[in-house]
Amino acid sequence: MNVKIAPSWKTSLAEEFEKPYFQTLAQFVRNEYKTQVVYPPAKLMFNAFEQCAFETVNVVILGQDPYHGEKQAHGLCFSVNDGITIPPSLINIFKEIQQDLGQPFPQNGNLERWAKQGVLLLNAILTVRANQAASHRNQGWEQFTDAVIQRLAQQRENIVFLLWGKYAQDKGKIIDRKKHLVLTSAHPSPLSARNFFGNHHFSQANDYLVRVGKTPIIW
């Protein structure tokens, strides 16, 4: 697999790329792209790591797997390409930002602007078949992204982890709460958004970043 990621990530994850499970995963993914319609486009599979280098990560948002509709996914969790209708969960995220920080509702759902400020928008699973949610589950991506979280949690300090929903919270159990700020709430999906609204995660994240001498995020 031709892994296009920031050099610092390539160094940090070098051992992971050589492990047998990743070799098996790489073969599976290559075959899927050859024989199926798979999202995001192959060149954007590791876009989260390309947009946000290891040493620049100050916030991590965890998603599950990419959007499986045409032209939606571009390798950043919750984010969609310019010109694509904003999905319901992201609408609810923007509503919470609006309520929490008083910011205007964005015109598009492209979150590259967050990634460039040090927000790692990480899906647990990095690929998906078109129109088949979670179709690449249990192929090795979860182990790889666990390793990503572990590297950040162990080798960096004062990162804000935003864990929305049980899936993300279970994945974040390895994070040392003494070294990092871990904020949890319900998922922003319409099914659980009533318990997501009012979590004030965006203001809490910025308050923490300022407290530890970092630049707050322009959400």
PDB file of C-alpha atoms in Angstrom:
ATOM      1  CA  MET A   1       0.000   0.000   0.000  1.00  0.00           C
ATOM      2  CA  ASN A   2       1.397   3.371  -0.987  1.00  0.00           C
ATOM      3  CA  VAL A   3       0.944   5.304   2.248  1.00  0.00           C
ATOM      4  CA  LYS A   4       0.962   9.052   1.674  1.00  0.00           C
ATOM      5  CA  ILE A   5       1.173  10.678   5.100  1.00  0.00           C
ATOM      6  CA  ALA A   6       3.145  13.401   6.810  1.00  0.00           C
ATOM      7  CA  PRO A   7       6.762  12.271   7.406  1.00  0.00           C
ATOM      8  CA  SER A   8       6.385  12.428  11.201  1.00  0.00           C
ATOM      9  CA  TRP A   9       3.491   9.955  11.038  1.00  0.00           C
ATOM     10  CA  LYS A  10       5.463   7.671   8.748  1.00  0.00           C
ATOM     11  CA  THR A  11       8.263   7.617  11.305  1.00  0.00           C
ATOM     12  CA  SER A  12       5.951   7.110  14.276  1.00  0.00           C
ATOM     13  CA  LEU A  13       3.997   4.296  12.617  1.00  0.00           C
ATOM     14  CA  ALA A  14       6.874   2.618  10.745  1.00  0.00           C
ATOM     15  CA  GLU A  15       6.741  -0.515  12.918  1.00  0.00           C
ATOM     16  CA  GLU A  16       2.970  -0.759  12.491  1.00  0.00           C
ATOM     17  CA  PHE A  17       3.212  -0.785   8.703  1.00  0.00           C
ATOM     18  CA  GLU A  18       5.512  -3.827   8.880  1.00  0.00           C
ATOM     19  CA  LYS A  19       3.276  -5.974  11.091  1.00  0.00           C
ATOM     20  CA  PRO A  20       1.563  -9.025   9.543  1.00  0.00           C
ATOM     21  CA  TYR A  21      -1.958  -7.729  10.224  1.00  0.00           C
ATOM     22  CA  PHE A  22      -1.214  -4.528   8.294  1.00  0.00           C
ATOM     23  CA  GLN A  23       0.221  -6.463   5.367  1.00  0.00           C
ATOM     24  CA  THR A  24      -2.987  -8.511   5.265  1.00  0.00           C
ATOM     25  CA  LEU A  25      -5.068  -5.338   5.553  1.00  0.00           C
ATOM     26  CA  ALA A  26      -3.109  -3.692   2.738  1.00  0.00           C
ATOM     27  CA  GLN A  27      -3.766  -6.650   0.439  1.00  0.00           C
ATOM     28  CA  PHE A  28      -7.468  -6.587   1.287  1.00  0.00           C
ATOM     29  CA  VAL A  29      -7.723  -2.857   0.618  1.00  0.00           C
ATOM     30  CA  ARG A  30      -5.826  -3.091  -2.680  1.00  0.00           C
ATOM     31  CA  ASN A  31      -8.184  -5.814  -3.855  1.00  0.00           C
ATOM     32  CA  GLU A  32     -11.255  -3.841  -2.795  1.00  0.00           C
ATOM     33  CA  TYR A  33     -10.181  -0.783  -4.778  1.00  0.00           C
ATOM     34  CA  LYS A  34      -9.567  -2.997  -7.822  1.00  0.00           C
ATOM     35  CA  THR A  35     -12.890  -4.836  -7.681  1.00  0.00           C
ATOM     36  CA  GLN A  36     -15.364  -2.528  -5.884  1.00  0.00           C
ATOM     37  CA  VAL A  37     -16.312   1.123  -5.643  1.00  0.00           C
ATOM     38  CA  VAL A  38     -14.568   2.214  -2.434  1.00  0.00           C
ATOM     39  CA  TYR A  39     -14.518   5.527  -0.571  1.00  0.00           C
ATOM     40  CA  PRO A  40     -12.657   7.754  -0.035  1.00  0.00           C
ATOM     41  CA  PRO A  41     -10.595   7.820  -3.255  1.00  0.00           C
ATOM     42  CA  ALA A  42      -7.427   5.803  -2.659  1.00  0.00           C
ATOM     43  CA  LYS A  43      -5.204   8.879  -2.743  1.00  0.00           C
ATOM     44  CA  LEU A  44      -7.177  10.352   0.201  1.00  0.00           C
ATOM     45  CA  MET A  45      -7.241   7.228   2.357  1.00  0.00           C
ATOM     46  CA  PHE A  46      -4.681   8.703   4.782  1.00  0.00           C
ATOM     47  CA  ASN A  47      -5.740  12.316   4.307  1.00  0.00           C
ATOM     48  CA  ALA A  48      -6.220  12.863   8.061  1.00  0.00           C
ATOM     49  CA  PHE A  49      -2.519  12.099   8.570  1.00  0.00           C
ATOM     50  CA  GLU A  50      -1.427  14.160   5.572  1.00  0.00           C
ATOM     51  CA  GLN A  51      -3.370  17.232   6.718  1.00  0.00           C
ATOM     52  CA  CYS A  52      -2.342  17.021  10.385  1.00  0.00           C
ATOM     53  CA  ALA A  53       1.220  15.957  11.220  1.00  0.00           C
ATOM     54  CA  PHE A  54       1.979  13.953  14.364  1.00  0.00           C
ATOM     55  CA  GLU A  55       3.708  16.835  16.136  1.00  0.00           C
ATOM     56  CA  THR A  56       0.918  19.303  15.349  1.00  0.00           C
ATOM     57  CA  VAL A  57      -1.997  17.277  16.786  1.00  0.00           C
ATOM     58  CA  ASN A  58      -3.707  19.198  19.591  1.00  0.00           C
ATOM     59  CA  VAL A  59      -7.229  17.767  19.285  1.00  0.00           C
ATOM     60  CA  VAL A  60      -8.456  14.339  18.192  1.00  0.00           C
ATOM     61  CA  ILE A  61     -12.019  13.689  17.038  1.00  0.00           C
ATOM     62  CA  LEU A  62     -12.897  10.024  16.567  1.00  0.00           C
ATOM     63  CA  GLY A  63     -15.388   8.775  14.009  1.00  0.00           C
ATOM     64  CA  GLN A  64     -16.294   5.245  12.913  1.00  0.00           C
ATOM     65  CA  ASP A  65     -16.013   4.739   9.155  1.00  0.00           C
ATOM     66  CA  PRO A  66     -16.169   7.003   6.097  1.00  0.00           C
ATOM     67  CA  TYR A  67     -19.352   8.250   4.483  1.00  0.00           C
ATOM     68  CA  HIS A  68     -20.383   5.702   1.859  1.00  0.00           C
ATOM     69  CA  GLY A  69     -22.196   8.052  -0.558  1.00  0.00           C
ATOM     70  CA  GLU A  70     -20.725   9.307  -3.818  1.00  0.00           C
ATOM     71  CA  LYS A  71     -18.222  12.180  -3.492  1.00  0.00           C
ATOM     72  CA  GLN A  72     -18.830  12.580   0.258  1.00  0.00           C
ATOM     73  CA  ALA A  73     -15.753  11.089   1.949  1.00  0.00           C
ATOM     74  CA  HIS A  74     -12.312  12.622   1.623  1.00  0.00           C
ATOM     75  CA  GLY A  75     -10.439  10.999   4.486  1.00  0.00           C
ATOM     76  CA  LEU A  76     -11.447  13.233   7.408  1.00  0.00           C
ATOM     77  CA  CYS A  77     -14.082  11.999   9.855  1.00  0.00           C
ATOM     78  CA  PHE A  78     -17.422  13.858   9.796  1.00  0.00           C
ATOM     79  CA  SER A  79     -16.124  16.039   6.935  1.00  0.00           C
ATOM     80  CA  VAL A  80     -17.425  16.178   3.364  1.00  0.00           C
ATOM     81  CA  ASN A  81     -16.071  17.655   0.164  1.00  0.00           C
ATOM     82  CA  ASP A  82     -16.949  21.186  -0.883  1.00  0.00           C
ATOM     83  CA  GLY A  83     -20.319  21.378  -2.610  1.00  0.00           C
ATOM     84  CA  ILE A  84     -21.701  18.262  -0.896  1.00  0.00           C
ATOM     85  CA  THR A  85     -24.825  18.514   1.273  1.00  0.00           C
ATOM     86  CA  ILE A  86     -23.818  18.674   4.943  1.00  0.00           C
ATOM     87  CA  PRO A  87     -24.744  15.343   6.616  1.00  0.00           C
ATOM     88  CA  PRO A  88     -27.061  15.311   9.676  1.00  0.00           C
ATOM     89  CA  SER A  89     -24.365  14.538  12.277  1.00  0.00           C
ATOM     90  CA  LEU A  90     -22.175  17.368  11.023  1.00  0.00           C
ATOM     91  CA  ILE A  91     -25.157  19.727  11.015  1.00  0.00           C
ATOM     92  CA  ASN A  92     -25.596  18.901  14.703  1.00  0.00           C
ATOM     93  CA  ILE A  93     -21.891  19.487  15.379  1.00  0.00           C
ATOM     94  CA  PHE A  94     -22.171  22.911  13.743  1.00  0.00           C
ATOM     95  CA  LYS A  95     -25.323  23.654  15.775  1.00  0.00           C
ATOM     96  CA  GLU A  96     -23.464  22.878  18.993  1.00  0.00           C
ATOM     97  CA  ILE A  97     -20.564  25.124  17.960  1.00  0.00           C
ATOM     98  CA  GLN A  98     -23.053  27.874  17.190  1.00  0.00           C
ATOM     99  CA  GLN A  99     -24.706  27.506  20.601  1.00  0.00           C
ATOM    100  CA  ASP A 100     -21.442  27.013  22.474  1.00  0.00           C
ATOM    101  CA  LEU A 101     -19.307  29.714  20.882  1.00  0.00           C
ATOM    102  CA  GLY A 102     -21.786  31.953  19.082  1.00  0.00           C
ATOM    103  CA  GLN A 103     -20.153  31.359  15.726  1.00  0.00           C
ATOM    104  CA  PRO A 104     -22.127  31.541  12.474  1.00  0.00           C
ATOM    105  CA  PHE A 105     -23.207  28.321  10.792  1.00  0.00           C
ATOM    106  CA  PRO A 106     -20.578  27.319   8.173  1.00  0.00           C
ATOM    107  CA  GLN A 107     -21.379  27.406   4.471  1.00  0.00           C
ATOM    108  CA  ASN A 108     -19.864  23.981   3.792  1.00  0.00           C
ATOM    109  CA  GLY A 109     -18.918  20.769   5.557  1.00  0.00           C
ATOM    110  CA  ASN A 110     -15.257  20.634   4.561  1.00  0.00           C
ATOM    111  CA  LEU A 111     -13.284  20.407   7.818  1.00  0.00           C
ATOM    112  CA  GLU A 112      -9.805  20.741   6.331  1.00  0.00           C
ATOM    113  CA  ARG A 113      -9.715  24.114   8.065  1.00  0.00           C
ATOM    114  CA  TRP A 114      -9.778  22.242  11.389  1.00  0.00           C
ATOM    115  CA  ALA A 115      -7.143  19.710  10.340  1.00  0.00           C
ATOM    116  CA  LYS A 116      -4.736  22.488   9.379  1.00  0.00           C
ATOM    117  CA  GLN A 117      -5.069  23.857  12.928  1.00  0.00           C
ATOM    118  CA  GLY A 118      -4.053  20.577  14.562  1.00  0.00           C
ATOM    119  CA  VAL A 119      -7.341  18.676  14.739  1.00  0.00           C
ATOM    120  CA  LEU A 120      -6.843  15.014  13.791  1.00  0.00           C
ATOM    121  CA  LEU A 121     -10.136  13.892  12.238  1.00  0.00           C
ATOM    122  CA  LEU A 122      -9.656  10.147  12.634  1.00  0.00           C
ATOM    123  CA  ASN A 123     -12.051   7.436  11.573  1.00  0.00           C
ATOM    124  CA  ALA A 124     -11.548   4.060  13.254  1.00  0.00           C
ATOM    125  CA  ILE A 125     -11.938   2.448   9.820  1.00  0.00           C
ATOM    126  CA  LEU A 126     -10.398   4.310   6.900  1.00  0.00           C
ATOM    127  CA  THR A 127     -12.222   2.790   3.925  1.00  0.00           C
ATOM    128  CA  VAL A 128     -15.719   1.591   2.997  1.00  0.00           C
ATOM    129  CA  ARG A 129     -17.558   0.104   0.023  1.00  0.00           C
ATOM    130  CA  ALA A 130     -20.014   2.388  -1.719  1.00  0.00           C
ATOM    131  CA  ASN A 131     -23.446   2.291  -0.097  1.00  0.00           C
ATOM    132  CA  GLN A 132     -22.379  -0.380   2.419  1.00  0.00           C
ATOM    133  CA  ALA A 133     -21.765   1.143   5.849  1.00  0.00           C
ATOM    134  CA  ALA A 134     -19.152  -0.631   7.998  1.00  0.00           C
ATOM    135  CA  SER A 135     -18.316  -2.986   5.116  1.00  0.00           C
ATOM    136  CA  HIS A 136     -14.575  -2.839   5.941  1.00  0.00           C
ATOM    137  CA  ARG A 137     -15.055  -3.567   9.618  1.00  0.00           C
ATOM    138  CA  ASN A 138     -12.782  -6.165  11.268  1.00  0.00           C
ATOM    139  CA  GLN A 139     -10.185  -6.191   8.492  1.00  0.00           C
ATOM    140  CA  GLY A 140      -7.408  -4.593  10.542  1.00  0.00           C
ATOM    141  CA  TRP A 141      -8.158  -0.884  10.407  1.00  0.00           C
ATOM    142  CA  GLU A 142      -9.339  -0.859  14.029  1.00  0.00           C
ATOM    143  CA  GLN A 143      -6.012  -2.278  15.211  1.00  0.00           C
ATOM    144  CA  PHE A 144      -4.128   0.301  13.175  1.00  0.00           C
ATOM    145  CA  THR A 145      -6.104   3.265  14.515  1.00  0.00           C
ATOM    146  CA  ASP A 146      -5.799   1.903  18.064  1.00  0.00           C
ATOM    147  CA  ALA A 147      -2.040   2.107  17.517  1.00  0.00           C
ATOM    148  CA  VAL A 148      -2.416   5.704  16.296  1.00  0.00           C
ATOM    149  CA  ILE A 149      -4.287   6.679  19.464  1.00  0.00           C
ATOM    150  CA  GLN A 150      -1.763   4.841  21.601  1.00  0.00           C
ATOM    151  CA  ARG A 151       1.198   6.622  19.980  1.00  0.00           C
ATOM    152  CA  LEU A 152      -0.412  10.009  20.558  1.00  0.00           C
ATOM    153  CA  ALA A 153      -1.467   9.202  24.120  1.00  0.00           C
ATOM    154  CA  GLN A 154       1.991   7.925  25.090  1.00  0.00           C
ATOM    155  CA  GLN A 155       4.336  10.188  23.149  1.00  0.00           C
ATOM    156  CA  ARG A 156       2.489  13.512  23.314  1.00  0.00           C
ATOM    157  CA  GLU A 157       0.969  15.540  26.166  1.00  0.00           C
ATOM    158  CA  ASN A 158      -2.003  17.866  26.598  1.00  0.00           C
ATOM    159  CA  ILE A 159      -4.089  16.651  23.662  1.00  0.00           C
ATOM    160  CA  VAL A 160      -7.882  17.054  23.762  1.00  0.00           C
ATOM    161  CA  PHE A 161      -9.735  13.880  22.784  1.00  0.00           C
ATOM    162  CA  LEU A 162     -13.401  14.338  21.828  1.00  0.00           C
ATOM    163  CA  LEU A 163     -15.144  10.983  22.160  1.00  0.00           C
ATOM    164  CA  TRP A 164     -18.755  11.020  21.005  1.00  0.00           C
ATOM    165  CA  GLY A 165     -20.789   7.859  21.496  1.00  0.00           C
ATOM    166  CA  LYS A 166     -19.934   4.511  23.047  1.00  0.00           C
ATOM    167  CA  TYR A 167     -17.843   3.308  20.111  1.00  0.00           C
ATOM    168  CA  ALA A 168     -15.418   6.223  20.366  1.00  0.00           C
ATOM    169  CA  GLN A 169     -15.405   6.082  24.167  1.00  0.00           C
ATOM    170  CA  ASP A 170     -14.474   2.388  24.163  1.00  0.00           C
ATOM    171  CA  LYS A 171     -11.685   3.090  21.698  1.00  0.00           C
ATOM    172  CA  GLY A 172     -10.382   5.867  23.941  1.00  0.00           C
ATOM    173  CA  LYS A 173     -10.068   3.798  27.108  1.00  0.00           C
ATOM    174  CA  ILE A 174      -6.294   3.516  26.627  1.00  0.00           C
ATOM    175  CA  ILE A 175      -5.824   7.296  26.963  1.00  0.00           C
ATOM    176  CA  ASP A 176      -4.156   8.541  30.162  1.00  0.00           C
ATOM    177  CA  ARG A 177      -6.523  11.144  31.610  1.00  0.00           C
ATOM    178  CA  LYS A 178      -3.681  12.651  33.649  1.00  0.00           C
ATOM    179  CA  LYS A 179      -1.736  13.602  30.509  1.00  0.00           C
ATOM    180  CA  HIS A 180      -4.649  14.581  28.279  1.00  0.00           C
ATOM    181  CA  LEU A 181      -8.148  16.052  28.401  1.00  0.00           C
ATOM    182  CA  VAL A 182     -10.788  13.488  27.443  1.00  0.00           C
ATOM    183  CA  LEU A 183     -14.299  14.831  26.817  1.00  0.00           C
ATOM    184  CA  THR A 184     -17.183  12.411  26.280  1.00  0.00           C
ATOM    185  CA  SER A 185     -20.824  12.759  25.290  1.00  0.00           C
ATOM    186  CA  ALA A 186     -23.503  11.171  23.153  1.00  0.00           C
ATOM    187  CA  HIS A 187     -22.919  10.957  19.391  1.00  0.00           C
ATOM    188  CA  PRO A 188     -24.130  13.906  17.264  1.00  0.00           C
ATOM    189  CA  SER A 189     -26.275  11.565  15.156  1.00  0.00           C
ATOM    190  CA  PRO A 190     -29.954  12.632  15.021  1.00  0.00           C
ATOM    191  CA  LEU A 191     -30.724   9.468  17.024  1.00  0.00           C
ATOM    192  CA  SER A 192     -28.797  10.725  20.061  1.00  0.00           C
ATOM    193  CA  ALA A 193     -28.249  14.438  19.392  1.00  0.00           C
ATOM    194  CA  ARG A 194     -30.529  15.540  22.222  1.00  0.00           C
ATOM    195  CA  ASN A 195     -27.817  14.238  24.578  1.00  0.00           C
ATOM    196  CA  PHE A 196     -25.037  15.732  22.458  1.00  0.00           C
ATOM    197  CA  PHE A 197     -26.335  19.289  22.475  1.00  0.00           C
ATOM    198  CA  GLY A 198     -25.088  21.348  25.385  1.00  0.00           C
ATOM    199  CA  ASN A 199     -21.868  19.380  25.908  1.00  0.00           C
ATOM    200  CA  HIS A 200     -19.790  22.569  25.420  1.00  0.00           C
ATOM    201  CA  HIS A 201     -16.909  20.466  24.125  1.00  0.00           C
ATOM    202  CA  PHE A 202     -15.629  23.147  21.784  1.00  0.00           C
ATOM    203  CA  SER A 203     -15.323  25.864  24.407  1.00  0.00           C
ATOM    204  CA  GLN A 204     -13.898  23.360  26.913  1.00  0.00           C
ATOM    205  CA  ALA A 205     -11.314  22.225  24.374  1.00  0.00           C
ATOM    206  CA  ASN A 206     -10.228  25.790  23.661  1.00  0.00           C
ATOM    207  CA  ASP A 207     -10.120  26.725  27.353  1.00  0.00           C
ATOM    208  CA  TYR A 208      -7.842  23.753  28.000  1.00  0.00           C
ATOM    209  CA  LEU A 209      -5.564  24.522  25.054  1.00  0.00           C
ATOM    210  CA  VAL A 210      -5.126  28.088  26.253  1.00  0.00           C
ATOM    211  CA  ARG A 211      -4.464  26.850  29.789  1.00  0.00           C
ATOM    212  CA  VAL A 212      -1.608  24.631  28.621  1.00  0.00           C
ATOM    213  CA  GLY A 213      -0.126  27.349  26.419  1.00  0.00           C
ATOM    214  CA  LYS A 214      -1.476  26.249  23.039  1.00  0.00           C
ATOM    215  CA  THR A 215      -3.433  28.114  20.384  1.00  0.00           C
ATOM    216  CA  PRO A 216      -7.210  27.641  20.543  1.00  0.00           C
ATOM    217  CA  ILE A 217      -9.014  26.229  17.526  1.00  0.00           C
ATOM    218  CA  ILE A 218     -11.099  28.473  15.285  1.00  0.00           C
ATOM    219  CA  TRP A 219     -14.046  26.110  15.023  1.00  0.00           C
TER     220      TRP A 219
END
